[in-house]
Coordinates of C-alpha atoms in Angstrom, one line a residue:
Chain I
M362 CA -25.1 27.2 17.6
I363 CA -23.3 30.2 16.2
L364 CA -26.5 32.3 15.9
A365 CA -27.2 32.1 19.3
G366 CA -23.2 32.8 20.7
L367 CA -23.5 35.6 18.5
L368 CA -27.0 37.0 20.4
C369 CA -25.6 37.0 23.4
W370 CA -22.1 38.2 22.4
Q371 CA -24.3 41.5 21.3
L372 CA -26.6 41.2 24.3
A373 CA -23.3 41.4 26.7
V374 CA -22.0 43.8 25.4
R375 CA -24.3 46.4 24.6
L376 CA -25.9 45.8 28.3
L377 CA -22.8 45.9 30.1
G378 CA -21.9 48.6 27.5
V379 CA -18.3 47.4 27.0
P380 CA -16.3 50.2 25.4
I381 CA -16.2 49.4 21.8
V382 CA -12.0 49.6 21.5
L383 CA -12.2 46.3 24.0
V384 CA -14.4 44.0 22.4
P385 CA -17.2 45.2 19.5
A386 CA -20.6 44.0 19.1
P387 CA -20.6 41.8 16.3
T388 CA -23.1 44.5 14.3
D389 CA -19.7 46.8 15.0
V390 CA -17.8 43.9 13.2
A391 CA -20.1 43.3 10.6
R392 CA -20.6 47.3 9.8
A393 CA -16.7 47.6 9.7
L394 CA -16.4 44.6 7.0
V395 CA -18.3 45.7 5.0
A396 CA -17.5 49.1 5.0
G397 CA -13.5 47.5 4.2
L398 CA -15.2 45.3 1.8
A399 CA -16.8 48.7 0.3
N400 CA -13.7 50.8 0.1
G401 CA -11.5 47.9 -1.3
E402 CA -9.1 47.8 1.5
L403 CA -10.3 44.5 2.8
P404 CA -9.7 42.6 -0.7
R405 CA -6.2 44.4 -1.6
Q406 CA -4.7 43.6 1.7
A407 CA -6.2 40.2 2.0
W408 CA -5.2 39.7 -1.7
V409 CA -1.7 40.6 -0.9
S410 CA -1.5 38.0 2.2
L411 CA -3.2 35.1 0.1
Q412 CA -0.8 35.2 -2.3
E413 CA 2.3 35.2 0.4
I414 CA 0.0 32.1 2.0
L415 CA -0.1 30.4 -1.1
A416 CA 3.5 30.9 -2.0
G417 CA 4.8 30.0 0.8
F418 CA 2.2 26.9 1.2
G419 CA 3.3 25.3 -2.4
L420 CA 7.1 26.4 -1.6
A421 CA 6.1 24.0 1.6
S422 CA 4.7 21.4 -0.1
V423 CA 7.1 21.0 -3.3
A424 CA 10.1 21.1 -1.0
G425 CA 8.5 18.5 1.6
L426 CA 7.9 16.1 -0.8
C427 CA 11.0 16.0 -2.3
S428 CA 13.1 16.3 0.7
A429 CA 10.7 13.5 2.4
L430 CA 11.3 11.3 -0.9
L431 CA 15.3 12.0 -0.8
L432 CA 15.4 10.8 2.6
T433 CA 13.1 7.6 2.4
Q434 CA 15.0 6.2 -1.1
S435 CA 18.2 6.7 0.3
R436 CA 20.2 5.8 3.5
L437 CA 22.6 8.0 2.7
A438 CA 21.0 10.9 3.0
E439 CA 18.6 9.8 6.1
K440 CA 21.7 9.8 7.9
A441 CA 23.1 12.6 7.0
L442 CA 20.2 14.8 7.6
M443 CA 17.3 13.5 9.7
P444 CA 19.7 14.7 12.6
L445 CA 19.6 17.7 11.3
I446 CA 15.8 18.1 10.7
V447 CA 14.7 16.9 13.6
L448 CA 17.3 19.6 15.3
T449 CA 16.1 22.3 13.2
Q450 CA 12.5 21.4 13.3
S451 CA 13.1 22.1 17.7
V452 CA 13.7 25.8 17.1
P453 CA 10.3 27.7 17.1
K454 CA 10.1 28.4 12.5
V455 CA 8.4 32.1 13.9
A456 CA 11.1 33.0 15.7
M457 CA 13.2 32.9 12.9
A458 CA 10.9 35.4 11.2
P459 CA 12.9 39.0 12.6
I460 CA 15.9 37.6 10.7
L461 CA 14.7 36.5 7.7
L462 CA 13.2 40.6 7.2
I463 CA 17.0 41.3 8.1
W464 CA 17.6 39.1 5.1
F465 CA 15.1 39.2 2.6
G466 CA 13.6 43.0 3.0
T467 CA 10.1 44.1 4.1
G468 CA 8.2 43.0 0.7
M469 CA 6.9 39.9 0.3
T470 CA 9.6 37.5 -0.3
S471 CA 10.4 37.3 3.4
K472 CA 6.7 36.5 4.1
V473 CA 6.7 33.7 1.3
I474 CA 10.3 32.1 3.2
T475 CA 8.4 32.2 6.8
T476 CA 5.4 30.9 5.2
A477 CA 6.9 28.6 3.9
L478 CA 9.2 27.4 7.2
V479 CA 6.5 26.8 9.2
A480 CA 4.7 24.4 6.7
F481 CA 7.5 22.4 6.1
F482 CA 7.9 20.4 8.8
P483 CA 4.2 18.9 9.0
M484 CA 4.3 18.4 5.0
L485 CA 8.4 16.8 5.5
I486 CA 7.1 14.2 8.6
N487 CA 3.9 13.7 6.9
S488 CA 5.4 12.7 3.7
V489 CA 8.4 10.6 5.1
L490 CA 5.2 8.2 7.3
G491 CA 3.7 8.1 4.1
L492 CA 6.8 7.3 1.9
R493 CA 7.2 4.4 4.4
S494 CA 3.8 2.9 4.2
A495 CA 3.7 0.8 1.8
D496 CA 4.2 -3.4 4.0
R497 CA 6.6 -5.5 2.2
E498 CA 4.2 -8.1 1.2
H499 CA 2.8 -5.6 -1.5
V500 CA 6.5 -4.5 -2.1
D501 CA 6.8 -8.9 -2.5
M502 CA 3.7 -9.0 -4.7
L503 CA 5.3 -6.4 -7.4
R504 CA 8.7 -7.6 -7.2
S505 CA 7.3 -11.0 -7.9
F506 CA 5.9 -9.5 -11.1
G507 CA 9.7 -8.4 -11.9
A508 CA 8.9 -4.4 -11.0
T509 CA 12.3 -2.4 -10.9
R510 CA 12.8 0.0 -8.0
R511 CA 11.5 3.0 -9.9
Q512 CA 8.2 1.2 -10.4
I513 CA 8.1 0.2 -7.4
L514 CA 7.6 4.0 -5.9
W515 CA 5.7 4.7 -8.9
R516 CA 2.9 2.1 -8.8
L517 CA 3.6 1.3 -5.0
T518 CA 5.3 3.7 -2.6
L519 CA 3.6 7.3 -4.2
P520 CA 0.4 6.6 -4.2
S521 CA 0.3 4.4 -0.8
A522 CA 2.0 7.5 0.4
L523 CA -1.2 10.1 -0.8
P524 CA -3.4 9.6 2.2
S525 CA -0.6 11.1 4.6
L526 CA 0.7 13.8 2.0
F527 CA -3.1 15.1 2.0
A528 CA -2.8 14.9 5.9
G529 CA 0.1 16.7 5.6
L530 CA -1.1 19.2 3.5
E531 CA -3.9 19.8 5.1
V532 CA -1.9 20.6 8.7
A533 CA -0.1 22.9 6.4
V534 CA -2.6 24.9 4.6
V535 CA -3.5 26.1 8.0
L536 CA -0.2 27.0 9.2
S537 CA 1.1 29.1 5.9
V538 CA -2.3 31.0 7.1
T539 CA -0.4 31.6 10.6
G540 CA 2.9 32.1 9.3
A541 CA 2.0 34.5 6.8
I542 CA -0.1 36.9 9.8
V543 CA 2.8 36.3 12.0
A544 CA 5.7 37.3 9.2
E545 CA 3.4 40.4 8.6
F546 CA 3.2 41.1 12.8
V547 CA 6.9 41.5 12.6
G548 CA 7.4 44.0 9.6
S549 CA 5.5 44.7 6.4
S550 CA 3.5 47.5 4.8
A551 CA 0.6 45.8 3.4
G552 CA -1.2 42.5 4.1
L553 CA -3.9 41.4 6.8
G554 CA -0.9 40.7 8.9
Y555 CA -0.1 44.8 8.5
L556 CA -3.6 45.9 8.5
M557 CA -4.7 44.0 12.0
Q558 CA -1.8 46.1 13.6
A559 CA -2.4 49.3 12.0
T560 CA -5.8 49.0 13.5
N561 CA -5.2 48.1 16.9
F562 CA -2.7 51.2 16.9
S563 CA -5.5 53.3 15.6
L564 CA -7.5 51.7 18.0
D565 CA -10.2 51.1 15.3
V566 CA -11.1 47.2 17.3
A567 CA -14.0 46.5 15.1
T568 CA -12.1 46.6 11.5
T569 CA -9.4 44.4 13.2
F570 CA -12.5 41.8 14.1
A571 CA -13.3 42.3 10.6
V572 CA -10.0 41.0 9.4
L573 CA -10.0 38.4 12.2
V574 CA -13.2 36.8 10.3
V575 CA -12.1 37.4 6.8
L576 CA -8.5 35.7 8.4
G577 CA -10.8 32.8 9.1
G578 CA -12.7 32.6 6.0
I579 CA -9.4 32.2 3.8
G580 CA -8.5 29.4 6.1
L581 CA -11.2 27.5 6.6
S582 CA -11.8 28.0 2.6
L583 CA -8.1 26.8 1.9
H584 CA -8.5 24.4 3.9
G585 CA -12.0 23.0 2.2
A586 CA -10.6 23.0 -0.9
V587 CA -7.3 20.9 0.1
A588 CA -10.0 18.6 1.7
W589 CA -12.1 18.5 -1.4
I590 CA -9.7 17.7 -3.3
N591 CA -8.0 14.7 -0.9
R592 CA -11.7 13.2 -0.9
R593 CA -12.0 13.3 -5.1
F594 CA -8.5 12.3 -5.2
V595 CA -8.1 9.4 -2.4
F596 CA -11.3 8.0 -2.7
W597 CA -10.1 4.6 -1.0
S598 CA -9.0 5.5 2.0
T599 CA -11.3 8.0 2.8
P600 CA -15.0 6.5 4.0
Chain U
M1023 CA 0.7 -26.5 -22.4
M1024 CA -1.9 -28.7 -24.3
A1025 CA 1.0 -29.7 -26.9
G1026 CA 3.0 -30.8 -23.5
R1027 CA 0.6 -33.1 -22.3
E1028 CA 0.2 -34.8 -25.6
E1029 CA 3.9 -35.8 -25.2
P1030 CA 5.0 -39.4 -24.2
L1031 CA 4.5 -39.5 -20.7
A1032 CA 8.6 -40.7 -20.2
A1033 CA 9.4 -38.0 -22.2
V1034 CA 7.1 -35.3 -20.1
N1035 CA 8.7 -37.1 -16.6
D1036 CA 12.0 -36.4 -18.2
I1037 CA 12.2 -32.5 -18.4
A1038 CA 11.7 -31.6 -14.1
A1039 CA 9.3 -27.9 -14.2
F1040 CA 12.6 -26.8 -11.6
H1041 CA 13.9 -28.8 -9.2
L1042 CA 15.7 -27.8 -5.5
C1043 CA 19.1 -29.2 -5.3
Q1044 CA 20.4 -29.2 -2.0
V1045 CA 18.9 -25.9 -0.8
N1046 CA 19.3 -24.4 2.3
K1047 CA 18.3 -20.9 3.8
R1048 CA 19.6 -19.0 6.1
Y1049 CA 18.9 -15.1 8.0
R1050 CA 20.0 -13.3 11.0
S1051 CA 16.9 -13.0 13.8
S1052 CA 16.1 -9.6 14.4
Q1053 CA 18.2 -10.7 18.1
G1054 CA 20.8 -11.0 16.1
S1055 CA 21.0 -15.4 16.1
T1056 CA 21.3 -17.2 13.2
V1057 CA 17.8 -19.2 11.9
Q1058 CA 17.6 -21.8 9.7
A1059 CA 14.6 -21.3 7.5
L1060 CA 15.4 -24.4 5.2
A1061 CA 18.1 -27.5 5.3
D1062 CA 19.2 -29.3 2.6
I1063 CA 15.6 -29.3 0.4
N1064 CA 15.8 -31.5 -2.1
L1065 CA 13.0 -31.9 -4.4
T1066 CA 12.0 -31.9 -8.1
V1067 CA 8.7 -30.4 -9.6
R1068 CA 7.8 -31.9 -12.6
P1069 CA 5.7 -29.9 -15.0
G1070 CA 1.9 -30.2 -15.0
E1071 CA 2.1 -31.6 -12.0
F1072 CA -0.4 -30.1 -8.4
L1073 CA 2.2 -30.0 -6.0
S1074 CA 0.9 -29.6 -2.3
V1075 CA 3.2 -28.4 0.3
V1076 CA 2.0 -29.0 4.6
G1077 CA 3.8 -28.3 7.0
P1078 CA 2.6 -25.4 10.5
S1079 CA 3.6 -22.0 10.9
G1080 CA 7.8 -21.2 10.7
C1081 CA 8.6 -24.4 8.9
G1082 CA 9.7 -22.3 6.1
K1083 CA 7.0 -23.2 3.5
S1084 CA 6.7 -19.2 2.5
T1085 CA 10.7 -19.0 2.2
L1086 CA 10.2 -22.1 -0.4
L1087 CA 7.8 -20.3 -2.6
K1088 CA 10.2 -17.3 -2.3
L1089 CA 13.3 -19.0 -3.4
I1090 CA 11.3 -20.2 -6.7
I1091 CA 10.4 -16.8 -7.5
G1092 CA 13.7 -15.4 -7.1
L1093 CA 12.3 -12.6 -3.8
T1094 CA 15.2 -14.0 -1.7
E1095 CA 18.5 -15.8 -2.6
P1096 CA 19.2 -19.1 -1.1
T1097 CA 22.9 -19.3 1.7
S1098 CA 23.8 -22.5 -0.6
G1099 CA 22.5 -24.6 -3.1
H1100 CA 20.6 -23.9 -5.9
V1101 CA 17.0 -23.5 -7.9
R1102 CA 17.2 -25.6 -11.7
F1103 CA 14.6 -24.7 -13.7
G1104 CA 13.6 -26.5 -16.7
P1105 CA 13.8 -25.2 -20.5
G1106 CA 12.9 -21.8 -20.6
G1107 CA 14.5 -20.4 -16.9
R1108 CA 13.0 -18.1 -14.6
A1109 CA 11.8 -15.7 -17.4
A1110 CA 9.9 -13.2 -16.0
G1111 CA 5.8 -14.4 -16.3
R1112 CA 6.9 -17.8 -16.2
I1113 CA 6.3 -17.9 -12.8
G1114 CA 3.2 -16.7 -11.4
M1115 CA 2.2 -16.4 -7.7
V1116 CA -0.8 -16.0 -5.3
F1117 CA -0.3 -14.8 -1.8
Q1118 CA -1.8 -15.0 1.5
Q1119 CA -3.7 -11.7 1.4
P1120 CA -5.4 -10.4 -1.8
L1121 CA -2.1 -7.8 -2.1
L1122 CA -4.5 -6.0 -4.3
L1123 CA -3.4 -1.4 -4.7
P1124 CA -7.2 -0.3 -3.7
W1125 CA -6.3 2.8 -5.8
R1126 CA -6.7 0.5 -9.2
T1127 CA -10.2 -1.3 -10.4
V1128 CA -10.9 -5.3 -10.0
L1129 CA -9.8 -5.0 -13.7
G1130 CA -6.3 -2.8 -13.3
N1131 CA -5.3 -4.7 -10.5
V1132 CA -5.5 -7.7 -13.1
L1133 CA -3.5 -5.7 -15.3
L1134 CA -0.8 -4.7 -13.0
P1135 CA 1.4 -7.3 -14.3
R1136 CA 1.6 -6.2 -17.9
D1137 CA 1.8 -2.5 -16.9
I1138 CA 5.0 -3.5 -15.3
T1139 CA 6.1 -6.1 -17.7
R1140 CA 4.7 -3.7 -20.6
D1141 CA 5.0 -6.8 -23.3
T1142 CA 1.7 -7.0 -24.6
P1143 CA -0.1 -4.5 -26.5
A1144 CA -3.0 -2.8 -24.0
P1145 CA -6.0 -4.0 -25.7
A1146 CA -4.9 -7.8 -25.9
A1147 CA -3.9 -8.0 -22.4
E1148 CA -6.9 -6.1 -21.2
E1149 CA -8.8 -9.2 -23.6
R1150 CA -6.9 -11.5 -21.7
A1151 CA -7.8 -10.2 -18.4
L1152 CA -11.7 -9.9 -19.2
E1153 CA -11.8 -14.1 -19.5
L1154 CA -10.2 -14.4 -17.0
L1155 CA -12.6 -12.3 -14.9
A1156 CA -14.8 -14.5 -16.9
M1157 CA -13.9 -17.6 -15.4
L1158 CA -13.4 -16.6 -11.9
G1159 CA -16.8 -15.5 -12.1
L1160 CA -15.7 -11.6 -12.0
E1161 CA -16.7 -10.0 -14.8
Q1162 CA -19.5 -7.8 -13.5
F1163 CA -17.2 -6.5 -10.8
A1164 CA -14.3 -5.4 -13.2
Q1165 CA -14.9 -2.0 -12.9
H1166 CA -15.2 -1.9 -9.3
Y1167 CA -13.0 -1.2 -6.3
P1168 CA -11.3 -4.0 -4.3
G1169 CA -12.9 -2.5 -1.0
E1170 CA -15.9 -3.6 -2.1
L1171 CA -15.4 -6.8 -3.1
S1172 CA -15.7 -9.3 0.1
G1173 CA -12.3 -11.5 1.2
G1174 CA -13.1 -14.7 -1.0
M1175 CA -13.8 -12.1 -4.4
Q1176 CA -10.6 -10.0 -3.7
Q1177 CA -8.3 -13.3 -3.5
R1178 CA -9.9 -14.9 -6.9
V1179 CA -8.7 -11.3 -8.2
G1180 CA -5.0 -11.8 -6.9
I1181 CA -6.0 -15.2 -8.7
G1182 CA -6.4 -14.0 -11.9
R1183 CA -3.5 -11.2 -11.8
A1184 CA -1.5 -14.2 -10.8
L1185 CA -2.8 -16.0 -14.3
L1186 CA -2.1 -12.9 -16.6
H1187 CA 1.1 -14.0 -18.3
D1188 CA -0.9 -17.5 -18.6
P1189 CA 2.4 -18.8 -15.8
S1190 CA 3.6 -22.4 -16.3
I1191 CA 4.8 -22.0 -12.8
L1192 CA 1.7 -21.0 -10.2
L1193 CA 2.8 -20.7 -7.2
M1194 CA 0.3 -20.1 -4.0
D1195 CA 1.4 -19.3 -0.5
E1196 CA -1.7 -20.3 1.4
P1197 CA -4.1 -18.1 -0.8
F1198 CA -7.2 -19.3 1.0
G1199 CA -5.7 -19.2 4.7
A1200 CA -7.2 -15.9 5.5
L1201 CA -11.0 -16.8 4.0
D1202 CA -13.8 -18.5 6.0
A1203 CA -14.2 -22.6 5.4
M1204 CA -17.1 -22.3 2.8
T1205 CA -15.4 -19.9 1.0
R1206 CA -12.2 -21.8 1.1
D1207 CA -13.5 -25.3 -0.4
Q1208 CA -15.5 -23.0 -3.4
L1209 CA -12.4 -21.7 -4.3
G1210 CA -10.0 -24.5 -3.6
V1211 CA -13.2 -26.6 -6.5
D1212 CA -12.6 -23.0 -8.8
L1213 CA -8.6 -23.6 -8.4
L1214 CA -9.8 -27.5 -9.7
R1215 CA -11.4 -26.5 -12.6
I1216 CA -9.2 -23.9 -13.4
W1217 CA -6.1 -25.8 -13.3
E1218 CA -7.7 -28.7 -15.1
A1219 CA -8.0 -26.6 -18.2
D1220 CA -4.5 -26.2 -19.0
R1221 CA -2.4 -28.3 -16.2
K1222 CA 0.0 -26.3 -14.8
T1223 CA 2.1 -26.8 -12.2
V1224 CA 1.4 -25.7 -9.0
V1225 CA 2.4 -25.4 -6.1
F1226 CA 0.3 -24.5 -3.4
V1227 CA 1.3 -24.0 0.4
T1228 CA -1.0 -25.0 3.0
H1229 CA -1.4 -25.6 6.5
S1230 CA -5.0 -27.5 6.1
I1231 CA -4.0 -31.3 5.4
P1232 CA -7.3 -32.0 3.7
E1233 CA -7.1 -29.3 1.2
A1234 CA -3.4 -30.1 0.5
V1235 CA -5.1 -33.9 -0.7
L1236 CA -7.5 -32.7 -1.8
L1237 CA -5.8 -31.2 -4.3
A1238 CA -2.9 -32.3 -5.3
D1239 CA -0.9 -35.0 -7.1
R1240 CA 2.0 -35.3 -4.2
V1241 CA 1.8 -33.7 -0.8
V1242 CA 5.2 -32.9 0.6
I1243 CA 5.1 -32.7 4.6
M1244 CA 7.5 -29.9 6.1
T1245 CA 8.6 -29.9 9.4
P1246 CA 10.0 -26.9 10.9
R1247 CA 13.1 -25.7 13.1
P1248 CA 15.0 -26.5 11.0
G1249 CA 12.5 -26.8 7.9
E1250 CA 13.0 -29.4 6.2
I1251 CA 10.9 -32.6 4.1
A1252 CA 9.8 -34.7 6.8
D1253 CA 8.2 -37.1 3.5
V1254 CA 6.8 -36.9 -0.3
L1255 CA 3.3 -39.0 -0.7
D1256 CA 1.3 -39.6 -4.1
V1257 CA -2.1 -38.9 -3.9
P1258 CA -3.4 -41.8 -6.0
I1259 CA -7.1 -39.9 -6.0
E1260 CA -8.7 -40.1 -9.4
R1261 CA -9.0 -36.8 -11.7
P1262 CA -11.3 -34.9 -11.7
R1263 CA -11.6 -34.9 -7.6
T1264 CA -14.2 -32.8 -6.4
L1265 CA -15.7 -32.0 -2.7
E1266 CA -17.7 -35.3 -2.6
R1267 CA -13.9 -37.5 -2.5
V1268 CA -13.3 -35.9 0.7
N1269 CA -15.9 -38.5 2.0
T1270 CA -13.7 -41.7 0.6
P1271 CA -11.8 -44.3 2.6
A1272 CA -8.9 -43.3 0.3
F1273 CA -9.2 -39.6 1.5
G1274 CA -9.7 -40.6 4.9
E1275 CA -7.0 -42.5 5.6
L1276 CA -4.0 -40.5 3.2
V1277 CA -4.8 -37.3 5.6
A1278 CA -4.7 -39.7 8.6
R1279 CA -1.2 -40.4 7.6
I1280 CA 0.4 -37.2 7.0
R1281 CA -1.4 -36.6 10.7
A1282 CA 0.5 -39.2 11.7
A1283 CA 3.9 -38.1 10.1
F1284 CA 3.5 -35.0 12.3
R1285 CA 2.5 -36.4 15.5
H1286 CA 5.3 -39.0 15.4
E1287 CA 7.7 -35.8 14.6
S1288 CA 6.4 -33.5 17.4
T1289 CA 6.8 -36.7 19.8
Y1290 CA 10.1 -37.2 18.9
R1291 CA 11.7 -33.7 19.4

């Protein structure tokens, strides 16, 4: 399927004589990809973006899970914070990127924070859902054996939440890639987002496409890694 | 447990395993109205007796068990225990659903109460758990996960878990209600065999009249709205009991009497 698609693309570009600055043929993209990898430019920029993605994703995951714990374990925290969270969730997070750029500069920090913001909410919502998924009967069962609140949390609530937590992580990791690239678009001097814009301006569209391929590769592998850990770790809920 | 049975009968009868005195339980429903789940329950449960509680859905049977184990408090009245009180590990409960933790193996699930109380050394607890699994016919499934077991086997694991601490009182809340008829009969017979070994005090809630009669020394008949004890009947059928007893006239007569009690209740209401 993919090969057939690439073949059609190649033929269409070549037969219709589409200029390379509009749509490069797959072979052009492949050539740019090999060149970029060979001169070290693609790996170097990819490494910058990957650091931002991973730091932002890590921050979002930890913050999302901790906030969810607070929200589900304390009724007061839920009443005080939930409206605030719903309110801030309805603001598009990437719109914050220019402001964060002013606050934290053009370096990595502003990218990490934008990424974390974008990935935080799906993580939070899924964590809350997961931490509420333990049913009353199981809680009663544990209580009948004398379990304390903390024991119920560790032995029932957290393990029951794992399937949802991983669903949140899978969404968050993909959004982290988006977040980092958008943040780089807004203002940066390094990273794949920067490289895309730079090559786009210089009409080196074949390289822009090559960056897209690398981005796709990063997104797929990160998602694959989370999914793999999920299958290994949450063996009871994945078929 | 065996030592208790060797005491003179009178002495045993003097001590109640526990008793419920003028127990009322009301709660507020989601519509805001007050529901009387249990009304004026007086019941003395003797040590070592097998007591069945029958009644239709909504008659407060499950609430009764929750009160006994302390998952909920009575609105008025009290639950008193004999010597030993309501100490941790003294009461074991089996629920309608197996309620196993899917991330723990069968052995891990049976060991769950020990992981909560941490009162026995791990090797001793594990030895006890393996004994229980052997008694329940599950020894070769110790390292399996609940998802790989049938409903009947899962419920056996639930029974093993309740027995881990060797409780003197075993509460069973429609434990076979979710199982098919054949599995249900088999588990009933198995339960009797286990019970004959050390005669724990058992309170067995069910909505099956034959099951209640087959298992119990006494049958408590409960009626709904409000949950009341309508009658308590002795079951003078000798032990050990087997499924064949179901076909005896004495058995049929008792079942008919209990059915009649329910019919009577529903007509005058």
